Coordinates of N, CA and C in Angstrom, one line a residue:
X273 N 0.9 -0.9 0.0 CA 0.1 -0.2 0.4 C 0.7 1.3 0.4
X274 N 0.1 2.4 -0.4 CA 0.6 3.8 -0.1 C 1.0 4.6 0.2
X275 N 1.2 5.3 1.6 CA 0.8 6.3 2.6 C 0.2 7.8 1.3
X276 N -0.7 8.2 2.2 CA -1.0 8.9 2.1 C -1.3 10.1 2.8
X277 N -1.0 11.9 2.5 CA -1.2 13.1 3.6 C -2.2 14.1 2.8
X278 N -3.2 14.6 3.5 CA -3.4 15.1 3.0 C -2.8 16.6 3.3
X279 N -3.5 17.7 2.5 CA -3.1 19.0 3.5 C -3.7 20.7 2.4
X280 N -3.6 21.3 2.9 CA -4.4 22.5 2.1 C -5.7 22.7 2.9
X281 N -6.5 22.3 3.4 CA -7.6 22.4 4.2 C -7.5 23.5 4.7
X282 N -8.6 24.3 5.1 CA -9.6 25.3 6.0 C -10.2 25.9 6.0
X283 N -10.6 26.9 6.4 CA -11.7 28.1 6.2 C -11.3 28.7 4.6
X284 N -12.8 28.9 3.9 CA -12.4 29.9 2.7 C -14.1 30.1 2.5
X285 N -13.8 31.2 1.9 CA -15.2 31.8 1.6 C -15.6 31.4 0.2
X286 N -16.7 31.6 0.6 CA -17.9 31.4 -1.1 C -17.2 31.8 -2.1
X287 N -16.8 31.5 -2.8 CA -16.1 31.9 -4.2 C -14.7 32.4 -4.5
X288 N -14.2 32.2 -3.5 CA -12.7 32.2 -3.2 C -12.0 30.7 -4.0
X289 N -11.3 30.3 -4.0 CA -10.3 29.0 -4.2 C -9.4 28.5 -3.2
X290 N -9.1 27.2 -3.3 CA -8.7 26.4 -2.4 C -8.4 25.3 -2.8
X291 N -6.8 24.7 -3.2 CA -6.2 24.0 -3.2 C -5.6 22.6 -2.5
X292 N -6.3 21.5 -2.6 CA -5.9 20.8 -1.6 C -4.7 19.7 -2.1
X293 N -3.7 19.1 -1.2 CA -2.7 18.5 -1.8 C -2.9 17.4 -0.9
X294 N -2.0 15.6 -1.8 CA -1.5 14.6 -1.6 C -0.6 14.3 -2.0
X295 N -0.2 14.4 -0.8 CA 1.2 13.3 -0.9 C 1.3 11.6 -0.9
X296 N 2.0 11.4 -1.6 CA 2.3 9.6 -1.6 C 3.5 9.8 -1.1
X297 N 3.5 8.8 -0.4 CA 5.0 7.4 -0.1 C 4.7 6.2 0.0
X298 N 5.5 5.3 -0.5 CA 5.8 3.9 0.4 C 5.8 3.0 -0.9
X299 N 4.9 3.3 -2.6 CA 5.1 2.8 -3.4 C 5.6 3.3 -4.6
X300 N 5.7 3.0 -5.3 CA 5.8 4.2 -6.8 C 4.3 4.8 -7.5
X301 N 4.4 6.3 -7.0 CA 2.7 6.9 -6.9 C 2.4 6.6 -8.8
X302 N 3.3 7.0 -9.6 CA 2.7 6.9 -11.5 C 1.9 5.2 -11.2
X303 N 2.4 4.3 -10.3 CA 1.5 3.0 -10.5 C 0.0 3.3 -10.5
X304 N -0.1 4.2 -9.7 CA -2.2 4.3 -9.0 C -3.2 5.3 -9.8
X305 N -3.8 4.7 -9.6 CA -4.7 6.3 -10.0 C -5.6 6.5 -9.0
X306 N -5.7 7.6 -9.0 CA -5.9 8.6 -7.4 C -7.5 9.3 -7.6
X307 N -8.2 9.1 -6.3 CA -9.4 9.8 -6.2 C -9.7 11.1 -5.0
X308 N -10.3 11.7 -4.8 CA -10.7 12.2 -4.2 C -12.4 12.6 -3.7
X309 N -12.3 11.5 -2.3 CA -13.8 11.6 -1.3 C -14.0 12.7 -0.4
X310 N -15.2 13.3 -0.2 CA -15.4 13.8 1.2 C -16.6 13.7 1.5
X311 N -16.8 13.9 3.2 CA -18.0 13.4 4.1 C -17.9 14.1 4.5
X312 N -19.3 15.0 4.6 CA -19.8 16.0 5.3 C -20.8 15.5 6.4
X313 N -20.7 16.8 7.6 CA -21.7 16.0 8.8 C -23.0 14.8 8.8
X314 N -22.8 14.3 9.4 CA -23.8 13.5 8.9 C -24.3 12.7 7.3
X315 N -23.1 12.6 6.6 CA -23.8 11.7 5.9 C -22.8 11.4 5.1
X316 N -23.0 10.0 4.6 CA -22.0 9.3 4.3 C -21.1 10.0 3.0
X317 N -19.5 9.1 3.1 CA -18.3 9.7 2.1 C -19.0 9.3 0.8
X318 N -18.7 10.9 0.2 CA -19.4 10.4 -1.6 C -18.0 11.1 -2.5
X319 N -18.2 10.6 -3.4 CA -16.9 10.5 -4.9 C -16.7 11.7 -5.1
X320 N -15.7 12.9 -5.3 CA -15.5 14.2 -5.8 C -14.6 14.1 -7.2
X321 N -14.0 13.1 -6.9 CA -13.3 13.4 -8.3 C -11.7 12.6 -8.1
X322 N -11.6 11.8 -10.0 CA -10.7 10.8 -9.8 C -9.9 11.1 -11.2
X323 N -8.4 10.3 -10.9 CA -7.6 11.2 -12.5 C -6.4 9.2 -12.4
X324 N -6.3 8.8 -13.7 CA -6.1 8.1 -14.2 C -4.3 8.1 -14.1
X325 N -3.4 6.8 -13.5 CA -2.0 7.0 -13.2 C -1.3 7.9 -14.2
X326 N -1.8 7.6 -14.7 CA -0.5 9.2 -16.2 C -1.3 10.2 -16.2
X327 N -2.7 10.5 -15.6 CA -3.1 12.2 -15.5 C -3.7 12.2 -17.3
X328 N -4.2 11.0 -17.9 CA -4.5 12.0 -19.3 C -5.9 11.2 -19.0
X329 N -7.0 10.8 -18.1 CA -8.4 11.4 -18.5 C -8.6 11.6 -16.6
X330 N -10.0 12.4 -16.8 CA -10.4 12.4 -15.4 C -11.5 12.4 -15.0
X331 N -12.0 12.5 -13.5 CA -14.0 11.9 -13.6 C -13.9 12.9 -12.1
X332 N -15.6 13.2 -12.6 CA -15.9 13.8 -11.2 C -17.5 14.0 -11.0
X333 N -17.8 13.8 -9.8 CA -19.2 13.7 -9.5 C -20.0 15.5 -10.1
X334 N -21.0 15.3 -9.8 CA -22.1 16.0 -10.9 C -21.6 17.9 -10.2
X335 N -21.7 17.4 -8.9 CA -21.5 18.5 -8.2 C -20.8 19.4 -8.1
X336 N -19.3 18.9 -8.6 CA -18.5 19.9 -8.2 C -18.2 20.2 -9.9
X337 N -18.6 19.7 -11.0 CA -18.0 19.5 -12.2 C -18.1 20.7 -12.5
X338 N -17.0 21.7 -13.3 CA -17.1 22.6 -13.6 C -16.2 23.4 -12.8
X339 N -16.3 23.3 -11.8 CA -15.9 24.4 -10.4 C -14.2 23.3 -9.5
X340 N -14.1 22.1 -9.6 CA -13.2 21.6 -8.6 C -11.7 21.3 -10.3
X341 N -11.2 20.7 -10.0 CA -9.9 20.2 -11.4 C -9.0 19.5 -10.4
X342 N -8.9 18.2 -10.3 CA -8.0 16.9 -10.3 C -6.5 17.4 -10.8
X343 N -5.6 17.3 -10.6 CA -4.4 16.8 -11.3 C -3.3 16.4 -10.7
X344 N -1.9 15.8 -11.5 CA -1.2 15.0 -10.7 C -0.3 15.7 -11.3
X345 N 1.0 14.8 -10.1 CA 2.4 15.7 -10.9 C 2.9 14.1 -10.2
X346 N 3.4 13.3 -11.1 CA 4.1 12.2 -11.0 C 5.3 12.5 -10.1
X347 N 6.2 13.4 -10.5 CA 7.6 13.8 -10.3 C 7.5 14.1 -8.6
X348 N 6.7 14.7 -8.4 CA 6.4 15.1 -6.9 C 5.5 14.0 -5.9
X349 N 5.0 12.9 -6.7 CA 4.5 12.3 -5.9 C 3.3 12.9 -4.9
X350 N 2.7 13.8 -6.3 CA 1.7 14.4 -5.3 C 0.1 14.7 -6.4
X351 N -1.3 14.5 -6.0 CA -2.4 15.1 -6.2 C -3.0 16.0 -6.1
X352 N -3.5 17.0 -6.4 CA -4.4 18.1 -6.3 C -5.2 18.2 -6.5
X353 N -6.3 18.4 -5.4 CA -7.6 19.2 -6.4 C -7.9 20.4 -5.9
X354 N -8.1 21.1 -6.9 CA -8.0 23.0 -7.1 C -10.0 23.1 -7.1
X355 N -10.2 24.0 -6.1 CA -12.0 24.2 -6.1 C -11.3 25.6 -6.0
X356 N -13.1 25.9 -7.0 CA -12.8 26.8 -7.8 C -14.1 26.9 -7.1
X357 N -14.9 29.0 -6.8 CA -16.4 28.4 -6.7 C -17.0 27.9 -6.1
X358 N -16.0 27.5 -4.3 CA -16.9 26.7 -3.6 C -18.2 27.2 -2.8
X359 N -18.8 26.3 -2.7 CA -20.0 27.2 -2.1 C -20.4 26.1 -0.5
X360 N -21.3 26.8 0.7 CA -21.3 26.3 1.8 C -21.1 24.5 1.5
X361 N -22.1 24.3 0.8 CA -22.3 22.7 0.6 C -21.5 22.2 0.1
X362 N -20.1 22.3 0.2 CA -18.7 21.9 -0.2 C -18.1 21.7 1.2
X363 N -18.6 22.0 2.4 CA -18.0 22.1 3.6 C -18.1 20.2 4.2
X364 N -16.7 19.8 3.8 CA -16.7 18.3 4.7 C -15.8 18.0 4.7
X365 N -15.3 17.1 5.1 CA -13.9 16.4 5.5 C -13.4 15.6 4.0
X366 N -12.0 16.2 3.6 CA -11.5 15.6 2.2 C -10.5 14.7 2.5
X367 N -10.7 13.2 1.5 CA -10.0 12.5 1.6 C -9.8 12.0 0.3
X368 N -8.2 11.7 0.2 CA -7.2 11.1 -1.3 C -7.3 9.9 -1.3
X369 N -7.0 9.1 -2.2 CA -6.9 7.4 -1.8 C -6.4 7.1 -3.7
X370 N -6.0 5.8 -3.3 CA -5.2 5.5 -4.0 C -5.3 4.1 -4.5
X371 N -5.8 3.8 -5.8 CA -6.5 2.3 -6.5 C -5.7 2.0 -7.5
X372 N -6.3 1.2 -7.5 CA -5.9 0.2 -9.4 C -6.4 0.9 -10.1
X373 N -7.4 1.4 -10.3 CA -8.7 2.2 -11.4 C -9.1 3.9 -10.7
X374 N -9.5 4.5 -11.6 CA -10.3 5.8 -11.2 C -11.4 5.7 -11.4
X375 N -11.9 5.1 -10.5 CA -13.2 4.5 -10.1 C -13.9 5.9 -9.0
X376 N -15.3 5.3 -9.1 CA -16.1 6.5 -8.0 C -16.7 5.9 -7.3
X377 N -15.7 4.5 -6.1 CA -17.0 3.6 -5.5 C -15.7 3.6 -4.6
X378 N -16.0 3.3 -3.4 CA -15.0 3.9 -2.6 C -14.2 2.5 -2.3
X379 N -14.8 1.3 -3.0 CA -13.9 0.1 -3.1 C -12.8 -0.2 -3.6
X380 N -12.9 0.4 -4.9 CA -12.1 0.5 -5.7 C -10.9 1.0 -5.7
X381 N -10.5 1.6 -4.0 CA -9.2 2.6 -3.3 C -8.7 1.3 -2.1
X382 N -8.0 0.8 -2.3 CA -6.7 0.4 -0.9 C -6.0 1.0 -0.5
X383 N -6.4 2.6 -0.8 CA -5.0 3.3 0.4 C -5.8 4.2 0.2
X384 N -5.9 4.7 1.8 CA -6.7 6.3 2.1 C -6.1 7.2 3.3
X385 N -5.8 8.7 3.1 CA -5.1 9.5 3.7 C -5.7 9.8 4.6
X386 N -5.6 10.9 5.9 CA -6.6 10.6 7.3 C -7.6 11.5 7.1
X387 N -7.6 12.7 5.8 CA -8.4 13.7 5.4 C -8.0 15.0 5.8
X388 N -8.1 16.0 5.5 CA -8.1 17.9 5.9 C -9.7 18.6 5.6
X389 N -9.9 18.7 6.6 CA -10.6 19.7 6.6 C -11.6 20.8 5.9
X390 N -12.4 21.0 5.0 CA -12.3 22.4 4.5 C -13.7 22.6 4.6
X391 N -14.1 24.0 5.3 CA -15.4 24.4 6.0 C -15.5 25.9 4.7
X392 N -16.6 26.0 3.9 CA -17.0 27.5 3.1 C -18.0 28.0 3.3
X393 N -17.2 29.2 4.4 CA -18.8 30.1 4.8 C -19.1 30.9 3.6
X394 N -20.6 30.9 4.2 CA -21.1 32.1 3.1 C -21.0 33.8 3.2

């Protein structure tokens, strides 16, 4: 498995931008597809975005499409989630995950970070 550590969360005002980072270690990062998930208070964890091993394909939840961008830098062993025009409903703990496929379900990922809190104020 690969070890993942998220950073970049915090308090942001609606309409501003924020970039989350997830640093990987322990295994060759470039062999993994990467995903971002989030969990809001009282809700189940949900898919946000995913990227294939080489960054060639990206996938997004409808709720963030056009506002969030997932990218990766294999030389830096890091995946990013750039959030533009965040809304209060984007408030959640954001998790990055590594797996064999860039899927939308949690079971497709076998390594998870500890999460980083994002709070969007109106």
